[in-house]
């Protein structure tokens, strides 16, 4: 069994590429910061659900240091590896978003 030691890097690349595609689908040129804040809020909600608010806060506090320490960036080559699947996903989401007016907003079930 081969141990994967690049989980953070692989996960970061896929997440970045996915967020690029989602941002394209969700972007509102009249309110660009609201789209970005929505992505941040969604990420925070996801982390709270998966690992809890205390660990989420700790990880979000550490994230800038991790990113700056490793000079993280996603190259065009890496983006191209994930692009076909994520573009198809983005196209599907875009079609879904255009019909969003008829769909009730998501609510969290406690």
Short mmCIF file of C-alpha atoms in Angstrom, two decimals:
data_model
loop_
_atom_site.label_atom_id
_atom_site.label_comp_id
_atom_site.label_asym_id
_atom_site.label_seq_id
_atom_site.Cartn_x
_atom_site.Cartn_y
_atom_site.Cartn_z
CA UNK A 1 0.00 0.00 0.00
CA UNK A 2 1.43 3.37 -1.04
CA UNK A 3 1.04 6.12 1.50
CA UNK A 4 -0.06 9.44 0.06
CA UNK A 5 1.94 12.26 1.62
CA UNK A 6 0.69 15.08 -0.57
CA UNK A 7 -2.92 15.15 0.65
CA UNK A 8 -2.86 18.85 1.52
CA UNK A 9 -1.38 19.79 -1.85
CA UNK A 10 -3.72 17.60 -3.92
CA UNK A 11 -6.78 18.70 -1.95
CA UNK A 12 -5.76 22.34 -2.28
CA UNK A 13 -5.34 22.10 -6.04
CA UNK A 14 -8.70 20.41 -6.56
CA UNK A 15 -10.41 22.86 -4.21
CA UNK A 16 -8.84 25.85 -5.94
CA UNK A 17 -9.88 24.59 -9.37
CA UNK A 18 -13.40 23.84 -8.14
CA UNK A 19 -13.73 27.28 -6.57
CA UNK A 20 -12.50 28.91 -9.79
CA UNK A 21 -15.29 27.13 -11.67
CA UNK A 22 -17.89 27.92 -9.01
CA UNK A 23 -16.86 31.57 -8.94
CA UNK A 24 -17.37 31.78 -12.70
CA UNK A 25 -20.85 30.31 -12.35
CA UNK A 26 -21.89 32.39 -9.34
CA UNK A 27 -20.11 35.68 -10.05
CA UNK A 28 -22.21 38.81 -10.07
CA UNK A 29 -20.27 41.64 -11.72
CA UNK A 30 -22.39 44.17 -9.85
CA UNK A 31 -21.46 42.60 -6.49
CA UNK A 32 -18.12 40.77 -6.88
CA UNK A 33 -17.24 40.89 -3.18
CA UNK A 34 -20.53 39.28 -2.24
CA UNK A 35 -19.67 36.27 -4.39
CA UNK A 36 -16.28 35.94 -2.70
CA UNK A 37 -17.79 36.38 0.75
CA UNK A 38 -20.38 33.72 -0.10
CA UNK A 39 -17.58 31.31 -1.02
CA UNK A 40 -15.80 32.05 2.28
CA UNK A 41 -19.03 31.63 4.23
CA UNK A 42 -19.81 28.35 2.46
CA UNK A 43 -16.31 27.07 3.20
CA UNK A 44 -16.65 28.03 6.86
CA UNK A 45 -20.03 26.26 7.06
CA UNK A 46 -18.53 23.15 5.43
CA UNK A 47 -15.64 23.10 7.88
CA UNK A 48 -17.92 23.66 10.86
CA UNK A 49 -20.01 20.67 9.79
CA UNK A 50 -17.00 18.43 9.08
CA UNK A 51 -14.64 19.24 11.94
CA UNK A 52 -16.42 21.62 14.29
CA UNK A 53 -16.19 25.37 14.84
CA UNK A 54 -13.19 25.30 17.20
CA UNK A 55 -10.97 23.31 14.83
CA UNK A 56 -12.28 25.34 11.88
CA UNK A 57 -11.22 28.56 13.58
CA UNK A 58 -7.79 27.11 14.35
CA UNK A 59 -7.28 25.87 10.77
CA UNK A 60 -8.49 29.12 9.22
CA UNK A 61 -6.08 31.02 11.48
CA UNK A 62 -3.19 28.77 10.39
CA UNK A 63 -4.08 28.72 6.67
CA UNK A 64 -2.44 32.04 5.68
CA UNK A 65 0.84 30.93 7.29
CA UNK A 66 0.73 27.59 5.51
CA UNK A 67 0.00 29.22 2.16
CA UNK A 68 2.73 31.85 2.57
CA UNK A 69 5.26 29.33 3.90
CA UNK A 70 4.91 27.03 0.90
CA UNK A 71 4.39 29.77 -1.71
CA UNK A 72 1.29 27.94 -2.84
CA UNK A 73 -0.11 28.51 -6.28
CA UNK A 74 -1.85 26.41 -8.88
CA UNK A 75 -0.10 26.22 -12.22
CA UNK A 76 -1.88 26.25 -15.57
CA UNK A 77 -0.74 22.65 -16.10
CA UNK A 78 -2.40 21.51 -12.90
CA UNK A 79 -5.57 23.42 -13.70
CA UNK A 80 -5.74 21.71 -17.10
CA UNK A 81 -5.66 18.29 -15.45
CA UNK A 82 -8.86 19.04 -13.54
CA UNK A 83 -10.51 21.44 -15.99
CA UNK A 84 -12.64 19.04 -18.09
CA UNK A 85 -14.49 17.53 -15.16
CA UNK A 86 -14.85 20.80 -13.30
CA UNK A 87 -16.04 22.66 -16.41
CA UNK A 88 -18.71 20.03 -16.95
CA UNK A 89 -19.69 20.45 -13.31
CA UNK A 90 -19.69 24.23 -13.74
CA UNK A 91 -21.90 23.98 -16.82
CA UNK A 92 -24.33 21.84 -14.86
CA UNK A 93 -24.31 24.33 -11.97
CA UNK A 94 -24.79 27.24 -14.34
CA UNK A 95 -27.90 25.62 -15.78
CA UNK A 96 -29.10 24.96 -12.25
CA UNK A 97 -28.37 28.56 -11.19
CA UNK A 98 -30.45 29.99 -14.02
CA UNK A 99 -33.41 28.06 -12.65
CA UNK A 100 -32.66 29.09 -9.06
CA UNK A 101 -35.45 31.65 -9.00
CA UNK A 102 -37.96 28.81 -8.85
CA UNK A 103 -36.04 26.92 -6.15
CA UNK A 104 -36.34 27.71 -2.44
CA UNK A 105 -33.06 28.68 -0.70
CA UNK A 106 -31.18 25.96 1.13
CA UNK A 107 -31.84 25.73 4.83
CA UNK A 108 -29.81 23.80 7.32
CA UNK A 109 -31.69 21.05 9.11
CA UNK A 110 -30.75 20.71 12.76
#
